Amino acid sequence: MINLVHIMKTAMYLGAAVALFRSVVAVLHAQDHRGHQGQEQVALEVEAPVSKPEDSWSLGNNGLTTVTEQKEDSKTLNPDLAPIISYTPLEANNVAKLKEQPPPSSYLSQKYRFSVGSTGDQWAITYTPYNDNLTCKSKAAISADVAAIAKKGFTSIRVYATDCSTLTHVGSAAALHKLKLILGVHIDDTILMLAQPQVNEIITWANGKWDLVEMIVIGNEAVFNQFTTAAMLAEFISQSREILREAGYTGPITTTEPLNILSQHASTLCPVIDVAAANIHPFFHPEVSADAAGDYVALELDRLEELCEGKQGVSLETGWPKQGIANGDAVPGVLEQWVAISAIKKMVGGRSAFLSFADDGWKDKGDFGVETSWGCSHIFGLDKQGGG
Ligand SMILES: *[C@@H]1O[C@H](CO)[C@@H](O)[C@H](O)[C@H]1NC(C)=O
């Protein structure tokens, strides 16, 4: 007898394969306009290991045949084959329907004093303005990146710091494309006052016009990385809040940590944040496979809202690596990334900032060798590309 779970998994991987193929085709087409950068992106995706569940290509005729016929070709990713691919049988929505999922909760209701995000399934993506050699990206490169982010359907960009002229370069491009900013005050020193100038920079840049700013995030995993204690961070957030409010900023102010850190210090941190934010990474939990990533993030967001009662829970970093070493059931890969991110998008995309716009080649490889492989913008906005 055929195992239903197996069929579901197989169907999911087939859906992922089709979408991956389409995304690469889209990139190949886009390359005409984008030139060299586009080529690099393609090379990277084709190189990445594509895992394939056993027997997955021999499912027979149940609407999947168009995909099955593409088995060999999909490895070489020939764009000329694009027209004969039928995309209707299995795509993101159908794959996700294989799991019974509740409708998204109406988290943007009036029950929160501060709320961010979108009522749809897509909100923010994280962005760092660095080249792989750790120099700052040029204004032109940043403008092109921000334009791409807008085209992919995001409504907000999360940045981490104010260096590399982030405020002016990302800010002006964001304004042009009607994107909001989630600004960061980067903390990487035990002397918190060294981060103070970033708060001042934000105030000077905004110059009273705060419309562009959706949220200000003071510290990214600063307690987790032991740059500070929860008590000191809480004090710094409170001080910064006073200064920001005086400067006319009335929007939400928060920090973000892994949920277990926030959980340990909830009584200290929850009172000083307007939105309950956390970096929620299913991949670092060995029991969470790619297809369970959406459920995982949704449950963690529930936990977050219970922890900081009365505050909206949002994930300021979530995603899945496309390359690296497996962490138990959490397996990196191009298809796995597509499956995981589609599931997260479907479940809680409206209150998730996806990590990240592009692979961060400037980072160390880190645990499981995954840190440079989180770029995921190619998964979004496929329906908005190619003029169709
Ligand atoms: C760093 O990388 C950028 C983009 O590839 C390049 O334009 C620049 O010349 C490089 N700078 C150095 C110092 O290598």
Coordinates of C-alpha atoms and ligand atoms in Angstrom, one line a residue:
M1 CA 0.0 0.0 0.0
I2 CA 1.2 3.4 -0.8
N3 CA 2.2 5.5 2.1
L4 CA 0.2 8.8 2.1
V5 CA 2.9 10.8 3.9
H6 CA 5.4 9.7 1.3
I7 CA 3.1 10.9 -1.5
M8 CA 2.6 14.2 0.2
K9 CA 6.3 14.6 0.7
T10 CA 6.9 13.6 -2.9
A11 CA 4.3 16.0 -4.1
M12 CA 5.9 18.8 -2.1
Y13 CA 9.3 18.2 -3.5
L14 CA 7.9 18.1 -7.0
G15 CA 6.2 21.4 -6.4
A16 CA 9.5 22.7 -5.1
A17 CA 11.3 21.5 -8.2
V18 CA 8.9 23.2 -10.5
A19 CA 9.1 26.5 -8.6
L20 CA 12.9 26.2 -8.4
F21 CA 13.0 25.6 -12.2
R22 CA 10.7 28.6 -12.8
S23 CA 12.8 30.8 -10.5
V24 CA 16.0 29.9 -12.3
V25 CA 14.3 30.5 -15.6
A26 CA 13.1 33.8 -14.3
V27 CA 16.6 34.7 -13.3
L28 CA 18.0 33.6 -16.6
H29 CA 15.5 35.9 -18.4
A30 CA 16.2 38.7 -16.0
Q31 CA 19.9 38.3 -16.7
D32 CA 19.5 40.0 -20.0
H33 CA 18.9 43.2 -18.1
R34 CA 21.0 42.6 -15.1
G35 CA 24.2 41.3 -16.8
H36 CA 27.0 40.0 -14.7
Q37 CA 25.3 39.8 -11.3
G38 CA 22.5 37.7 -12.7
Q39 CA 24.9 35.2 -14.0
E40 CA 26.6 34.8 -10.7
Q41 CA 23.2 34.1 -9.1
V42 CA 22.4 31.4 -11.6
A43 CA 25.7 29.7 -11.2
L44 CA 25.2 29.6 -7.4
E45 CA 21.8 28.1 -7.6
V46 CA 22.7 25.4 -10.1
E47 CA 25.7 24.4 -8.1
A48 CA 23.9 24.0 -4.9
P49 CA 23.1 20.4 -4.0
V50 CA 19.6 19.4 -4.9
S51 CA 18.4 16.6 -2.7
K52 CA 15.8 14.3 -3.9
P53 CA 13.6 11.9 -1.9
E54 CA 13.6 8.3 -3.0
D55 CA 11.3 7.4 -5.8
S56 CA 10.0 10.9 -6.1
W57 CA 10.1 11.0 -9.9
S58 CA 8.2 7.8 -10.5
L59 CA 4.8 8.9 -9.2
G60 CA 2.9 8.3 -12.4
N61 CA 0.0 10.1 -13.9
N62 CA -1.8 12.1 -11.3
G63 CA -1.3 15.6 -12.7
L64 CA 2.4 15.5 -12.2
T65 CA 3.5 14.2 -15.5
T66 CA 4.6 17.5 -17.0
V67 CA 7.0 17.7 -14.1
T68 CA 8.2 14.2 -14.4
E69 CA 9.0 14.7 -18.0
Q70 CA 11.3 17.5 -17.0
K71 CA 13.4 15.3 -14.7
E72 CA 16.7 15.3 -16.7
D73 CA 16.2 18.8 -18.1
S74 CA 15.5 20.4 -14.8
K75 CA 19.0 19.6 -13.7
T76 CA 20.4 21.5 -16.6
L77 CA 17.9 24.2 -16.3
N78 CA 17.6 25.1 -19.9
P79 CA 15.5 28.2 -20.2
D80 CA 14.2 27.1 -23.7
L81 CA 12.2 24.5 -22.0
A82 CA 10.2 27.0 -20.0
P83 CA 7.2 27.2 -22.4
I84 CA 6.5 23.5 -22.2
I85 CA 6.3 23.4 -18.5
S86 CA 2.8 23.5 -17.1
Y87 CA 2.7 25.2 -13.8
T88 CA -0.8 24.5 -12.9
P89 CA -0.8 21.0 -11.4
L90 CA 1.4 21.6 -8.3
E91 CA 2.5 25.0 -7.1
A92 CA 3.0 26.6 -3.8
N93 CA -0.6 26.9 -2.7
N94 CA -1.5 23.3 -3.6
V95 CA 1.6 22.0 -1.9
A96 CA 0.7 23.9 1.3
K97 CA -2.9 22.7 1.1
L98 CA -1.6 19.2 1.5
K99 CA -1.2 20.1 5.1
E100 CA -4.3 21.1 7.0
Q101 CA -3.7 24.7 8.0
P102 CA -5.8 27.1 9.9
P103 CA -6.4 30.5 8.3
P104 CA -3.9 33.2 9.5
S105 CA -5.1 34.8 12.7
S106 CA -6.2 38.4 12.5
Y107 CA -3.1 39.6 14.3
L108 CA -3.4 43.1 13.0
S109 CA -6.6 43.7 15.0
Q110 CA -6.9 46.7 17.3
K111 CA -5.9 44.6 20.2
Y112 CA -2.3 45.9 20.1
R113 CA -1.3 49.4 20.7
F114 CA 1.5 49.0 18.2
S115 CA 1.3 46.7 15.2
V116 CA 3.5 46.1 12.2
G117 CA 3.6 43.7 9.3
S118 CA 1.0 43.0 6.7
T119 CA -2.4 41.2 6.6
G120 CA -1.2 39.3 3.5
D121 CA 1.5 36.6 3.4
Q122 CA 4.5 38.8 2.8
W123 CA 6.0 41.7 4.7
A124 CA 9.8 42.2 5.1
I125 CA 13.2 41.0 4.1
T126 CA 16.5 41.6 5.8
Y127 CA 19.2 43.6 3.9
T128 CA 22.9 44.3 4.5
P129 CA 24.7 46.8 2.3
Y130 CA 28.0 44.9 2.2
N131 CA 30.1 43.4 -0.6
D132 CA 31.5 40.0 0.0
N133 CA 34.9 41.6 0.7
L134 CA 33.2 43.6 3.5
T135 CA 33.4 47.0 1.7
C136 CA 30.2 49.0 1.5
K137 CA 28.0 48.5 -1.5
S138 CA 27.8 51.5 -3.8
K139 CA 24.7 53.7 -3.8
A140 CA 23.8 52.4 -7.3
A141 CA 24.1 48.8 -6.2
I142 CA 21.9 49.5 -3.1
S143 CA 19.3 51.2 -5.3
A144 CA 19.2 48.2 -7.6
D145 CA 18.8 45.9 -4.7
V146 CA 16.0 47.9 -3.1
A147 CA 14.2 48.1 -6.5
A148 CA 14.5 44.3 -6.7
I149 CA 13.0 43.9 -3.2
A150 CA 10.1 46.1 -4.1
K151 CA 9.5 44.2 -7.3
K152 CA 9.3 40.9 -5.3
G153 CA 6.4 42.2 -3.3
F154 CA 7.9 43.1 0.0
T155 CA 6.6 46.2 1.7
S156 CA 9.4 46.7 4.2
I157 CA 13.2 46.3 4.5
R158 CA 14.9 45.4 7.7
V159 CA 18.4 46.8 8.1
Y160 CA 20.7 46.3 11.0
A161 CA 22.9 49.3 11.4
T162 CA 23.6 52.8 10.1
D163 CA 27.0 52.2 8.6
C164 CA 27.6 52.3 4.8
S165 CA 25.3 55.3 4.5
T166 CA 22.4 52.9 5.1
L167 CA 20.0 55.6 6.1
T168 CA 20.5 57.8 3.1
H169 CA 21.1 55.1 0.5
V170 CA 18.6 52.5 1.5
G171 CA 16.3 55.2 2.8
S172 CA 16.1 57.2 -0.5
A173 CA 15.6 54.0 -2.6
A174 CA 13.0 52.8 -0.2
A175 CA 11.1 56.1 -0.4
L176 CA 11.2 55.9 -4.2
H177 CA 9.7 52.4 -4.2
K178 CA 7.2 53.1 -1.4
L179 CA 8.9 50.6 1.0
K180 CA 9.1 51.1 4.8
L181 CA 12.2 50.6 6.9
I182 CA 12.8 48.6 9.9
L183 CA 15.9 50.4 11.2
G184 CA 18.5 48.8 13.4
V185 CA 20.8 50.2 16.1
H186 CA 23.6 47.7 16.0
I187 CA 25.1 46.7 19.4
D188 CA 28.4 44.8 19.3
D189 CA 30.3 46.3 22.2
T190 CA 29.8 45.9 25.9
I191 CA 29.8 49.6 26.3
L192 CA 26.3 50.3 25.2
M193 CA 26.8 54.0 24.9
L194 CA 29.0 53.4 21.9
A195 CA 25.7 52.5 20.1
Q196 CA 24.2 55.9 21.1
P197 CA 25.5 57.8 18.0
Q198 CA 23.4 55.5 15.8
V199 CA 20.3 56.7 17.5
N200 CA 21.4 60.3 16.9
E201 CA 22.1 59.5 13.3
I202 CA 18.6 58.1 12.8
I203 CA 17.1 61.3 14.3
T204 CA 19.3 63.6 12.2
W205 CA 18.5 61.6 9.1
A206 CA 14.7 61.5 9.7
N207 CA 14.7 65.2 10.5
G208 CA 11.2 65.0 11.9
K209 CA 9.8 63.0 8.9
W210 CA 9.2 59.6 10.3
D211 CA 6.7 58.2 7.8
L212 CA 9.3 55.9 6.3
V213 CA 10.1 54.2 9.5
E214 CA 8.0 51.2 10.5
M215 CA 10.0 50.1 13.5
I216 CA 13.3 50.7 15.3
V217 CA 15.1 47.7 16.5
I218 CA 17.8 48.4 19.2
G219 CA 20.2 45.4 19.3
N220 CA 20.1 42.2 17.3
E221 CA 20.9 39.2 19.5
A222 CA 23.0 41.4 21.7
V223 CA 22.2 39.4 24.9
F224 CA 22.6 36.1 23.1
N225 CA 26.0 37.2 21.9
Q226 CA 26.9 38.4 25.4
F227 CA 27.6 41.9 24.4
T228 CA 25.3 43.0 27.2
T229 CA 22.9 41.8 29.9
A230 CA 19.2 42.0 29.6
A231 CA 19.1 44.6 32.3
M232 CA 21.6 46.9 30.6
L233 CA 19.9 46.4 27.3
A234 CA 16.5 47.3 28.8
E235 CA 18.0 50.5 30.3
F236 CA 19.6 51.4 27.0
I237 CA 16.3 50.9 25.1
S238 CA 14.4 53.1 27.6
Q239 CA 17.0 55.8 27.3
S240 CA 16.9 55.6 23.5
R241 CA 13.1 55.6 23.6
E242 CA 13.1 58.9 25.5
I243 CA 15.4 60.5 22.9
L244 CA 13.4 59.1 19.9
R245 CA 10.1 60.2 21.3
E246 CA 11.4 63.7 22.0
A247 CA 12.5 63.8 18.3
G248 CA 9.0 63.1 17.3
Y249 CA 9.1 59.3 16.5
T250 CA 5.9 57.7 17.7
G251 CA 6.3 54.3 16.2
P252 CA 7.3 51.0 17.8
I253 CA 10.7 50.4 19.4
T254 CA 11.9 46.9 20.2
T255 CA 14.9 44.6 20.3
T256 CA 15.3 41.1 19.0
E257 CA 16.8 37.9 20.4
P258 CA 16.4 34.2 19.9
L259 CA 13.1 33.3 21.6
N260 CA 14.8 31.2 24.4
I261 CA 16.9 34.3 25.4
L262 CA 13.8 36.5 25.5
S263 CA 12.0 33.8 27.4
Q264 CA 14.8 33.8 30.1
H265 CA 14.6 37.6 30.4
A266 CA 10.9 38.3 29.7
S267 CA 10.2 40.2 32.9
T268 CA 13.1 42.5 32.1
L269 CA 12.7 43.0 28.3
C270 CA 9.0 42.7 27.6
P271 CA 8.1 45.9 29.5
V272 CA 10.5 48.0 27.4
I273 CA 9.5 46.8 24.0
D274 CA 6.4 47.9 22.0
V275 CA 6.3 44.8 19.7
A276 CA 7.4 41.3 20.8
A277 CA 10.1 40.5 18.3
A278 CA 12.4 37.5 18.0
N279 CA 14.7 35.9 15.5
I280 CA 13.0 32.5 14.8
H281 CA 15.1 30.0 13.1
P282 CA 13.5 26.6 12.5
F283 CA 16.8 25.3 10.9
F284 CA 18.7 25.3 14.2
H285 CA 16.2 22.8 15.7
P286 CA 17.3 19.4 14.6
E287 CA 13.8 18.0 14.9
V288 CA 12.3 20.5 12.5
S289 CA 12.4 19.4 8.8
A290 CA 11.9 21.9 6.0
D291 CA 8.2 21.0 5.5
A292 CA 7.5 21.7 9.2
A293 CA 9.2 25.1 9.2
G294 CA 5.9 27.1 8.8
D295 CA 4.2 25.3 11.7
Y296 CA 7.3 25.8 13.8
V297 CA 7.5 29.6 13.2
A298 CA 3.7 29.9 13.8
L299 CA 3.9 28.1 17.1
E300 CA 6.9 30.2 18.2
L301 CA 5.1 33.4 17.4
D302 CA 2.2 32.2 19.6
R303 CA 4.7 31.5 22.4
L304 CA 6.2 34.9 21.9
E305 CA 2.8 36.6 22.3
E306 CA 2.1 34.6 25.4
L307 CA 5.5 35.6 26.8
C308 CA 5.0 39.4 26.3
E309 CA 1.3 39.6 26.9
G310 CA -0.6 42.2 25.0
K311 CA 2.1 42.7 22.4
Q312 CA 2.1 41.7 18.8
G313 CA 4.6 38.9 18.1
V314 CA 6.8 39.2 15.0
S315 CA 9.8 37.3 13.6
L316 CA 12.6 39.6 12.6
E317 CA 14.7 36.8 11.1
T318 CA 13.4 33.6 9.7
G319 CA 14.3 31.5 6.7
W320 CA 16.2 28.4 5.7
P321 CA 19.7 27.9 4.2
K322 CA 20.1 26.6 0.7
Q323 CA 23.5 25.0 1.3
G324 CA 25.5 23.5 4.3
I325 CA 25.5 20.5 6.6
A326 CA 22.4 18.9 7.9
N327 CA 21.3 19.6 11.5
G328 CA 19.3 16.3 12.1
D329 CA 16.1 16.5 10.2
A330 CA 16.8 20.2 9.3
V331 CA 18.5 19.7 6.0
P332 CA 19.8 22.6 4.0
G333 CA 19.2 22.6 0.3
V334 CA 17.7 24.5 -2.6
L335 CA 14.5 22.6 -2.6
E336 CA 14.3 22.5 1.2
Q337 CA 14.7 26.2 1.3
W338 CA 11.9 26.6 -1.1
V339 CA 9.6 24.2 0.8
A340 CA 10.5 25.9 4.2
I341 CA 10.0 29.4 3.0
S342 CA 6.8 28.7 1.1
A343 CA 5.4 27.1 4.3
I344 CA 6.5 30.0 6.5
K345 CA 5.1 32.5 4.0
K346 CA 1.8 30.7 3.9
M347 CA 1.5 30.5 7.6
V348 CA 3.0 33.7 9.0
G349 CA 4.6 35.6 6.1
G350 CA 2.8 38.8 7.0
R351 CA 4.7 39.1 10.3
S352 CA 8.0 37.6 9.3
A353 CA 11.2 39.3 8.1
F354 CA 12.9 36.8 5.9
L355 CA 16.7 36.3 6.1
S356 CA 18.0 37.5 3.7
F357 CA 17.9 39.4 0.4
A358 CA 21.1 37.8 -0.9
D359 CA 23.7 35.3 0.3
D360 CA 25.9 37.1 2.8
G361 CA 29.3 36.2 1.4
W362 CA 30.9 38.6 3.9
K363 CA 29.9 36.4 6.9
D364 CA 31.8 33.5 8.4
K365 CA 30.3 30.1 7.4
G366 CA 29.3 29.5 11.1
D367 CA 27.6 26.4 12.5
F368 CA 26.7 23.8 9.9
G369 CA 28.4 26.0 7.3
V370 CA 25.2 27.7 6.5
E371 CA 25.7 31.4 7.4
T372 CA 26.5 32.5 3.8
S373 CA 23.5 30.6 2.3
W374 CA 20.3 32.3 3.5
G375 CA 19.7 34.4 0.4
C376 CA 16.1 33.8 -0.5
S377 CA 14.7 36.7 -2.5
H378 CA 14.6 34.5 -5.6
I379 CA 11.7 32.6 -4.1
F380 CA 9.5 35.6 -4.0
G381 CA 7.6 37.5 -6.6
L382 CA 7.8 34.9 -9.4
D383 CA 4.3 35.9 -10.5
K384 CA 5.4 39.5 -10.8
Q385 CA 8.4 38.9 -13.1
G386 CA 8.8 38.6 -16.9
G387 CA 6.1 41.1 -17.6
G388 CA 3.5 38.3 -17.1
Ligands
LIG1 C1 35.3 44.6 -3.1 O1 34.2 44.1 -3.9 C2 33.6 45.0 -4.8 C3 32.4 44.4 -5.4 O2 32.7 43.1 -6.0 C4 34.6 45.6 -5.8 O3 34.0 46.5 -6.6 C5 35.7 46.3 -5.0 O4 36.7 46.7 -5.9 C6 36.3 45.3 -4.0 N1 37.2 46.0 -3.1 C7 38.4 45.5 -2.7 C8 39.2 46.4 -1.9 O5 38.8 44.4 -3.0

